[in-house]
Amino acid sequence: MSNIYIGYHFNIQPKDASNKEQALQIASEILIAELGEMAFESFTETETGVSAFVQKDLWDDKIVEDIQILKSEEFTIEYTFEEIDQVNWNEEWEKNFEPIDVDGNCHVRAPFHPKTEAEFDIVIEPKMSFGTGHHETTHMMIQHLLEMDVKGLKTLDMGCGTAILAILAEMKGAQPIDAIDIDNWCYLNSIENAERNNCEHITVYEGEAALLKDKKYDLIIANINRNILLNDMQAYVDCLNPKGTLLLSGFYEEDIPVIDVSCTEKGLTYVKKFQRNNWVSLKYVN
């Protein structure tokens, strides 16, 4: 797989000047969601919009033609794109990656950030598999885990990205833990980050929901996106032990009804919700 990426830089100008900051945030979230349905895999929210990155092997010059928000009458959205090699990519993350601080109890940072006094200090190398646009969903999933007693729970981190959530689960006593991602870069980065945080109970796999056949878990963490969650929900339920917990995120408030129907019709019971901006995270039990 090529390490060359194409970076798109979108400048968003809301036409309604009455609440430009909120309009910019909403437009950025919609744009990230639409790009996520294409081959784009990492995002950085900027002061004026969004930067998004796609592997050159998966790119063509028509890749954004069907992005509907680019045609919206409510915004003027201009963009440029450039080829980014591996060295420039890492420089890009060092400029843009911000640490995550969840209630002072959990700090997710890169090696170039200073250590804090948080109880759970997670160090990741951001690279390709982490985007600041995902802070809201990661933050909420961390909140769920911080509230839970996960000691001894057999755990799955599905769509693990950088393995932040798997690492926190181990720090809180969960084991054994499987971390799965379909992207090769995420797979390699998760292995690196598990080692960086001295984790001994995380096994990382490259693949998708087919890997879950004949597996059983007490806790499943799935921070992906709406369509993948809906497509794979039955696979999650099939491998969730009785009284097991399913944590979901990666979608918006307006997606809750369809997610909830998918969960409840498969026998899961809704427990609680976290919300940050328009992103949500839901907790269900079996």
Short mmCIF file of C-alpha atoms in Angstrom, two decimals:
data_model
loop_
_atom_site.label_atom_id
_atom_site.label_comp_id
_atom_site.label_asym_id
_atom_site.label_seq_id
_atom_site.Cartn_x
_atom_site.Cartn_y
_atom_site.Cartn_z
CA MET A 1 0.00 0.00 0.00
CA SER A 2 1.29 3.44 -0.94
CA ASN A 3 2.31 5.90 1.77
CA ILE A 4 1.49 8.79 -0.58
CA TYR A 5 -1.69 10.69 0.25
CA ILE A 6 -3.70 13.43 -1.44
CA GLY A 7 -4.66 16.21 0.95
CA TYR A 8 -7.74 18.37 0.28
CA HIS A 9 -8.06 21.69 2.05
CA PHE A 10 -11.62 23.04 2.20
CA ASN A 11 -12.38 26.68 3.00
CA ILE A 12 -16.00 27.05 4.19
CA GLN A 13 -17.73 30.43 4.18
CA PRO A 14 -21.31 30.44 5.56
CA LYS A 15 -23.54 32.88 3.66
CA ASP A 16 -25.60 33.65 6.78
CA ALA A 17 -23.41 35.98 8.83
CA SER A 18 -25.62 35.86 11.96
CA ASN A 19 -23.95 32.79 13.48
CA LYS A 20 -20.94 31.99 11.37
CA GLU A 21 -19.11 29.94 14.02
CA GLN A 22 -21.98 27.50 14.54
CA ALA A 23 -22.69 27.31 10.80
CA LEU A 24 -19.02 26.57 10.11
CA GLN A 25 -19.04 23.76 12.71
CA ILE A 26 -22.19 22.20 11.25
CA ALA A 27 -20.87 22.44 7.70
CA SER A 28 -17.54 20.91 8.73
CA GLU A 29 -19.30 17.95 10.38
CA ILE A 30 -21.49 17.35 7.32
CA LEU A 31 -18.48 17.61 5.01
CA ILE A 32 -16.48 15.14 7.11
CA ALA A 33 -19.42 12.71 7.14
CA GLU A 34 -19.82 12.89 3.36
CA LEU A 35 -16.09 12.54 2.70
CA GLY A 36 -16.03 9.59 5.11
CA GLU A 37 -18.46 7.79 2.81
CA MET A 38 -15.88 8.12 0.05
CA ALA A 39 -12.28 6.92 0.39
CA PHE A 40 -11.15 9.72 2.72
CA GLU A 41 -9.88 8.31 6.01
CA SER A 42 -8.41 11.15 8.09
CA PHE A 43 -9.54 14.68 8.81
CA THR A 44 -8.30 17.85 10.47
CA GLU A 45 -10.67 20.65 11.39
CA THR A 46 -9.06 24.04 10.73
CA GLU A 47 -10.04 27.61 11.57
CA THR A 48 -11.71 28.02 8.18
CA GLY A 49 -12.90 24.50 7.38
CA VAL A 50 -11.52 21.01 6.98
CA SER A 51 -8.45 19.23 5.63
CA ALA A 52 -9.11 15.67 4.46
CA PHE A 53 -6.75 12.95 3.32
CA VAL A 54 -7.10 10.02 0.94
CA GLN A 55 -4.60 7.42 -0.22
CA LYS A 56 -3.30 8.28 -3.68
CA ASP A 57 -3.98 4.68 -4.77
CA LEU A 58 -7.71 5.24 -4.06
CA TRP A 59 -7.91 8.76 -5.49
CA ASP A 60 -9.08 10.18 -8.78
CA ASP A 61 -9.76 13.76 -9.82
CA LYS A 62 -13.55 13.25 -9.63
CA ILE A 63 -13.60 11.98 -6.05
CA VAL A 64 -15.45 14.99 -4.61
CA GLU A 65 -17.92 15.46 -7.50
CA ASP A 66 -20.78 13.81 -5.57
CA ILE A 67 -20.19 15.62 -2.25
CA GLN A 68 -23.54 17.35 -1.86
CA ILE A 69 -22.58 20.06 0.62
CA LEU A 70 -20.16 21.48 -1.93
CA LYS A 71 -23.27 22.40 -3.95
CA SER A 72 -25.17 23.86 -0.99
CA GLU A 73 -26.63 27.35 -1.39
CA GLU A 74 -25.98 28.03 2.31
CA PHE A 75 -22.18 27.95 2.01
CA THR A 76 -19.41 28.93 -0.33
CA ILE A 77 -16.87 26.11 -0.19
CA GLU A 78 -13.61 26.32 -2.08
CA TYR A 79 -10.81 23.77 -1.96
CA THR A 80 -7.31 23.01 -3.09
CA PHE A 81 -5.52 19.66 -3.07
CA GLU A 82 -1.93 18.52 -2.97
CA GLU A 83 0.16 15.38 -2.86
CA ILE A 84 1.61 14.69 0.60
CA ASP A 85 4.51 12.32 1.12
CA GLN A 86 5.24 10.55 4.39
CA VAL A 87 7.60 13.17 5.78
CA ASN A 88 5.26 16.08 5.11
CA TRP A 89 2.33 14.12 6.53
CA ASN A 90 3.97 13.68 9.91
CA GLU A 91 4.86 17.37 9.94
CA GLU A 92 1.19 18.12 9.22
CA TRP A 93 0.09 16.15 12.28
CA GLU A 94 2.63 17.81 14.53
CA LYS A 95 1.19 21.16 13.50
CA ASN A 96 -2.48 20.19 13.91
CA PHE A 97 -2.89 17.35 16.39
CA GLU A 98 -4.27 18.51 19.72
CA PRO A 99 -4.37 16.34 22.85
CA ILE A 100 -7.68 15.10 24.23
CA ASP A 101 -8.44 15.79 27.89
CA VAL A 102 -11.52 14.00 29.26
CA ASP A 103 -12.68 15.46 32.56
CA GLY A 104 -9.10 15.64 33.77
CA ASN A 105 -9.08 11.85 34.23
CA CYS A 106 -7.83 10.72 30.84
CA HIS A 107 -5.29 12.46 28.63
CA VAL A 108 -4.65 11.28 25.06
CA ARG A 109 -1.55 12.93 23.68
CA ALA A 110 1.21 12.58 21.14
CA PRO A 111 4.85 12.04 22.18
CA PHE A 112 5.57 15.72 21.58
CA HIS A 113 2.94 16.85 24.12
CA PRO A 114 3.85 17.27 27.82
CA LYS A 115 2.69 14.66 30.33
CA THR A 116 -0.12 15.68 32.69
CA GLU A 117 -1.28 14.36 36.04
CA ALA A 118 -4.29 12.54 34.54
CA GLU A 119 -4.93 9.09 36.01
CA PHE A 120 -4.89 7.56 32.53
CA ASP A 121 -2.15 8.99 30.31
CA ILE A 122 -2.29 7.54 26.79
CA VAL A 123 0.48 8.33 24.32
CA ILE A 124 -0.18 7.79 20.63
CA GLU A 125 1.70 8.57 17.44
CA PRO A 126 -1.11 10.17 15.40
CA LYS A 127 0.10 9.50 11.83
CA MET A 128 -2.53 8.68 9.23
CA SER A 129 -5.08 6.96 11.43
CA PHE A 130 -6.22 9.80 13.65
CA GLY A 131 -8.09 12.98 12.83
CA THR A 132 -8.96 15.89 15.08
CA GLY A 133 -12.44 15.79 13.57
CA HIS A 134 -13.04 12.65 15.59
CA HIS A 135 -12.33 14.19 18.99
CA GLU A 136 -16.01 14.34 19.90
CA THR A 137 -16.65 10.63 19.36
CA THR A 138 -13.40 9.54 20.98
CA HIS A 139 -14.10 11.83 23.94
CA MET A 140 -17.55 10.32 24.51
CA MET A 141 -16.37 6.72 24.23
CA ILE A 142 -13.67 7.52 26.78
CA GLN A 143 -16.40 8.94 29.05
CA HIS A 144 -18.32 5.66 28.83
CA LEU A 145 -15.21 3.63 29.67
CA LEU A 146 -14.25 5.88 32.57
CA GLU A 147 -17.67 5.28 34.13
CA MET A 148 -17.53 1.51 33.76
CA ASP A 149 -15.91 -1.26 35.76
CA VAL A 150 -14.27 -3.21 32.93
CA LYS A 151 -11.85 -5.28 35.00
CA GLY A 152 -11.54 -8.77 33.56
CA LEU A 153 -13.95 -8.12 30.68
CA LYS A 154 -13.12 -9.74 27.36
CA THR A 155 -13.21 -6.72 25.07
CA LEU A 156 -13.41 -5.85 21.37
CA ASP A 157 -12.35 -2.48 19.95
CA MET A 158 -13.90 -2.55 16.47
CA GLY A 159 -12.57 -0.01 14.00
CA CYS A 160 -9.79 0.68 16.47
CA GLY A 161 -7.96 3.41 14.53
CA THR A 162 -5.04 4.22 16.82
CA ALA A 163 -6.27 1.76 19.51
CA ILE A 164 -6.90 4.59 22.00
CA LEU A 165 -9.99 2.87 23.40
CA ALA A 166 -8.38 -0.56 23.58
CA ILE A 167 -5.44 0.95 25.45
CA LEU A 168 -7.71 2.70 27.95
CA ALA A 169 -9.70 -0.51 28.44
CA GLU A 170 -6.50 -2.38 29.32
CA MET A 171 -5.38 0.41 31.65
CA LYS A 172 -8.69 -0.08 33.48
CA GLY A 173 -8.21 -3.83 33.76
CA ALA A 174 -10.03 -5.30 30.74
CA GLN A 175 -8.47 -8.41 29.22
CA PRO A 176 -8.01 -10.02 26.81
CA ILE A 177 -8.67 -7.35 24.19
CA ASP A 178 -9.02 -7.69 20.42
CA ALA A 179 -8.51 -4.55 18.33
CA ILE A 180 -9.65 -4.74 14.69
CA ASP A 181 -9.37 -2.30 11.81
CA ILE A 182 -9.77 -2.79 8.07
CA ASP A 183 -7.07 -0.23 7.25
CA ASN A 184 -3.49 -1.48 7.11
CA TRP A 185 -2.10 1.78 8.44
CA CYS A 186 -4.44 1.64 11.44
CA TYR A 187 -3.47 -1.99 12.03
CA LEU A 188 0.24 -1.14 12.11
CA ASN A 189 -0.29 2.05 14.09
CA SER A 190 -2.40 0.21 16.70
CA ILE A 191 0.33 -2.35 17.24
CA GLU A 192 2.85 0.46 17.69
CA ASN A 193 0.64 2.37 20.12
CA ALA A 194 -0.18 -0.72 22.19
CA GLU A 195 3.54 -1.32 22.58
CA ARG A 196 4.18 2.37 23.29
CA ASN A 197 1.74 2.19 26.22
CA ASN A 198 3.18 -1.09 27.55
CA CYS A 199 -0.03 -3.03 26.86
CA GLU A 200 0.27 -6.80 27.23
CA HIS A 201 -3.30 -7.97 26.60
CA ILE A 202 -4.17 -6.34 23.25
CA THR A 203 -4.10 -8.38 20.04
CA VAL A 204 -4.49 -6.35 16.84
CA TYR A 205 -6.06 -7.78 13.69
CA GLU A 206 -6.40 -6.38 10.18
CA GLY A 207 -9.84 -7.07 8.75
CA GLU A 208 -13.56 -6.51 9.19
CA ALA A 209 -16.61 -8.06 10.88
CA ALA A 210 -15.97 -11.47 9.28
CA LEU A 211 -13.22 -11.89 11.88
CA LEU A 212 -15.86 -11.97 14.62
CA LYS A 213 -17.22 -15.40 13.69
CA ASP A 214 -17.22 -17.73 16.72
CA LYS A 215 -15.84 -14.95 18.97
CA LYS A 216 -17.46 -13.90 22.26
CA TYR A 217 -17.00 -10.65 24.20
CA ASP A 218 -18.26 -9.01 27.39
CA LEU A 219 -17.67 -5.50 26.04
CA ILE A 220 -17.74 -4.29 22.44
CA ILE A 221 -16.56 -0.79 21.53
CA ALA A 222 -17.43 0.36 17.99
CA ASN A 223 -16.55 3.93 17.04
CA ILE A 224 -16.95 3.81 13.26
CA ASN A 225 -19.77 5.39 11.24
CA ARG A 226 -23.49 4.89 10.84
CA ASN A 227 -23.50 2.76 7.71
CA ILE A 228 -20.83 0.34 8.89
CA LEU A 229 -22.49 0.04 12.30
CA LEU A 230 -25.85 -0.77 10.72
CA ASN A 231 -24.30 -3.24 8.32
CA ASP A 232 -22.36 -5.07 11.06
CA MET A 233 -24.78 -4.75 13.99
CA GLN A 234 -25.93 -8.36 13.82
CA ALA A 235 -22.33 -9.53 13.93
CA TYR A 236 -21.76 -7.48 17.10
CA VAL A 237 -24.89 -8.83 18.77
CA ASP A 238 -24.03 -12.42 17.82
CA CYS A 239 -20.69 -12.23 19.62
CA LEU A 240 -21.86 -10.25 22.67
CA ASN A 241 -22.15 -12.34 25.82
CA PRO A 242 -25.31 -12.27 27.96
CA LYS A 243 -25.34 -9.05 30.05
CA GLY A 244 -22.57 -7.73 27.79
CA THR A 245 -22.23 -4.06 26.89
CA LEU A 246 -22.13 -2.45 23.44
CA LEU A 247 -20.75 1.10 23.13
CA LEU A 248 -21.42 2.87 19.82
CA SER A 249 -20.30 6.17 18.32
CA GLY A 250 -19.32 7.78 15.02
CA PHE A 251 -22.73 9.19 14.04
CA TYR A 252 -24.99 12.18 14.56
CA GLU A 253 -28.01 12.91 16.72
CA GLU A 254 -30.33 12.54 13.74
CA ASP A 255 -29.00 8.99 13.21
CA ILE A 256 -30.17 7.82 16.66
CA PRO A 257 -33.60 6.46 15.56
CA VAL A 258 -32.22 4.12 12.91
CA ILE A 259 -29.35 2.99 15.18
CA ASP A 260 -31.77 2.40 18.06
CA VAL A 261 -34.16 0.35 15.93
CA SER A 262 -31.28 -1.81 14.73
CA CYS A 263 -30.13 -2.44 18.31
CA THR A 264 -33.48 -2.97 20.00
CA GLU A 265 -34.88 -5.28 17.34
CA LYS A 266 -31.87 -7.50 17.97
CA GLY A 267 -32.64 -7.69 21.69
CA LEU A 268 -30.39 -4.96 23.10
CA THR A 269 -31.56 -2.53 25.76
CA TYR A 270 -30.72 1.18 25.64
CA VAL A 271 -28.90 2.54 28.71
CA LYS A 272 -27.61 6.08 28.09
CA LYS A 273 -26.35 8.70 25.67
CA PHE A 274 -23.52 11.20 25.54
CA GLN A 275 -23.59 14.11 23.12
CA ARG A 276 -20.95 16.61 22.04
CA ASN A 277 -21.93 19.17 19.44
CA ASN A 278 -24.04 17.08 17.04
CA TRP A 279 -22.09 13.84 17.59
CA VAL A 280 -23.54 11.17 19.89
CA SER A 281 -22.48 7.98 21.63
CA LEU A 282 -24.92 5.31 22.83
CA LYS A 283 -24.65 2.53 25.40
CA TYR A 284 -26.63 -0.72 25.15
CA VAL A 285 -26.67 -3.95 27.17
CA ASN A 286 -27.53 -7.44 26.05
#
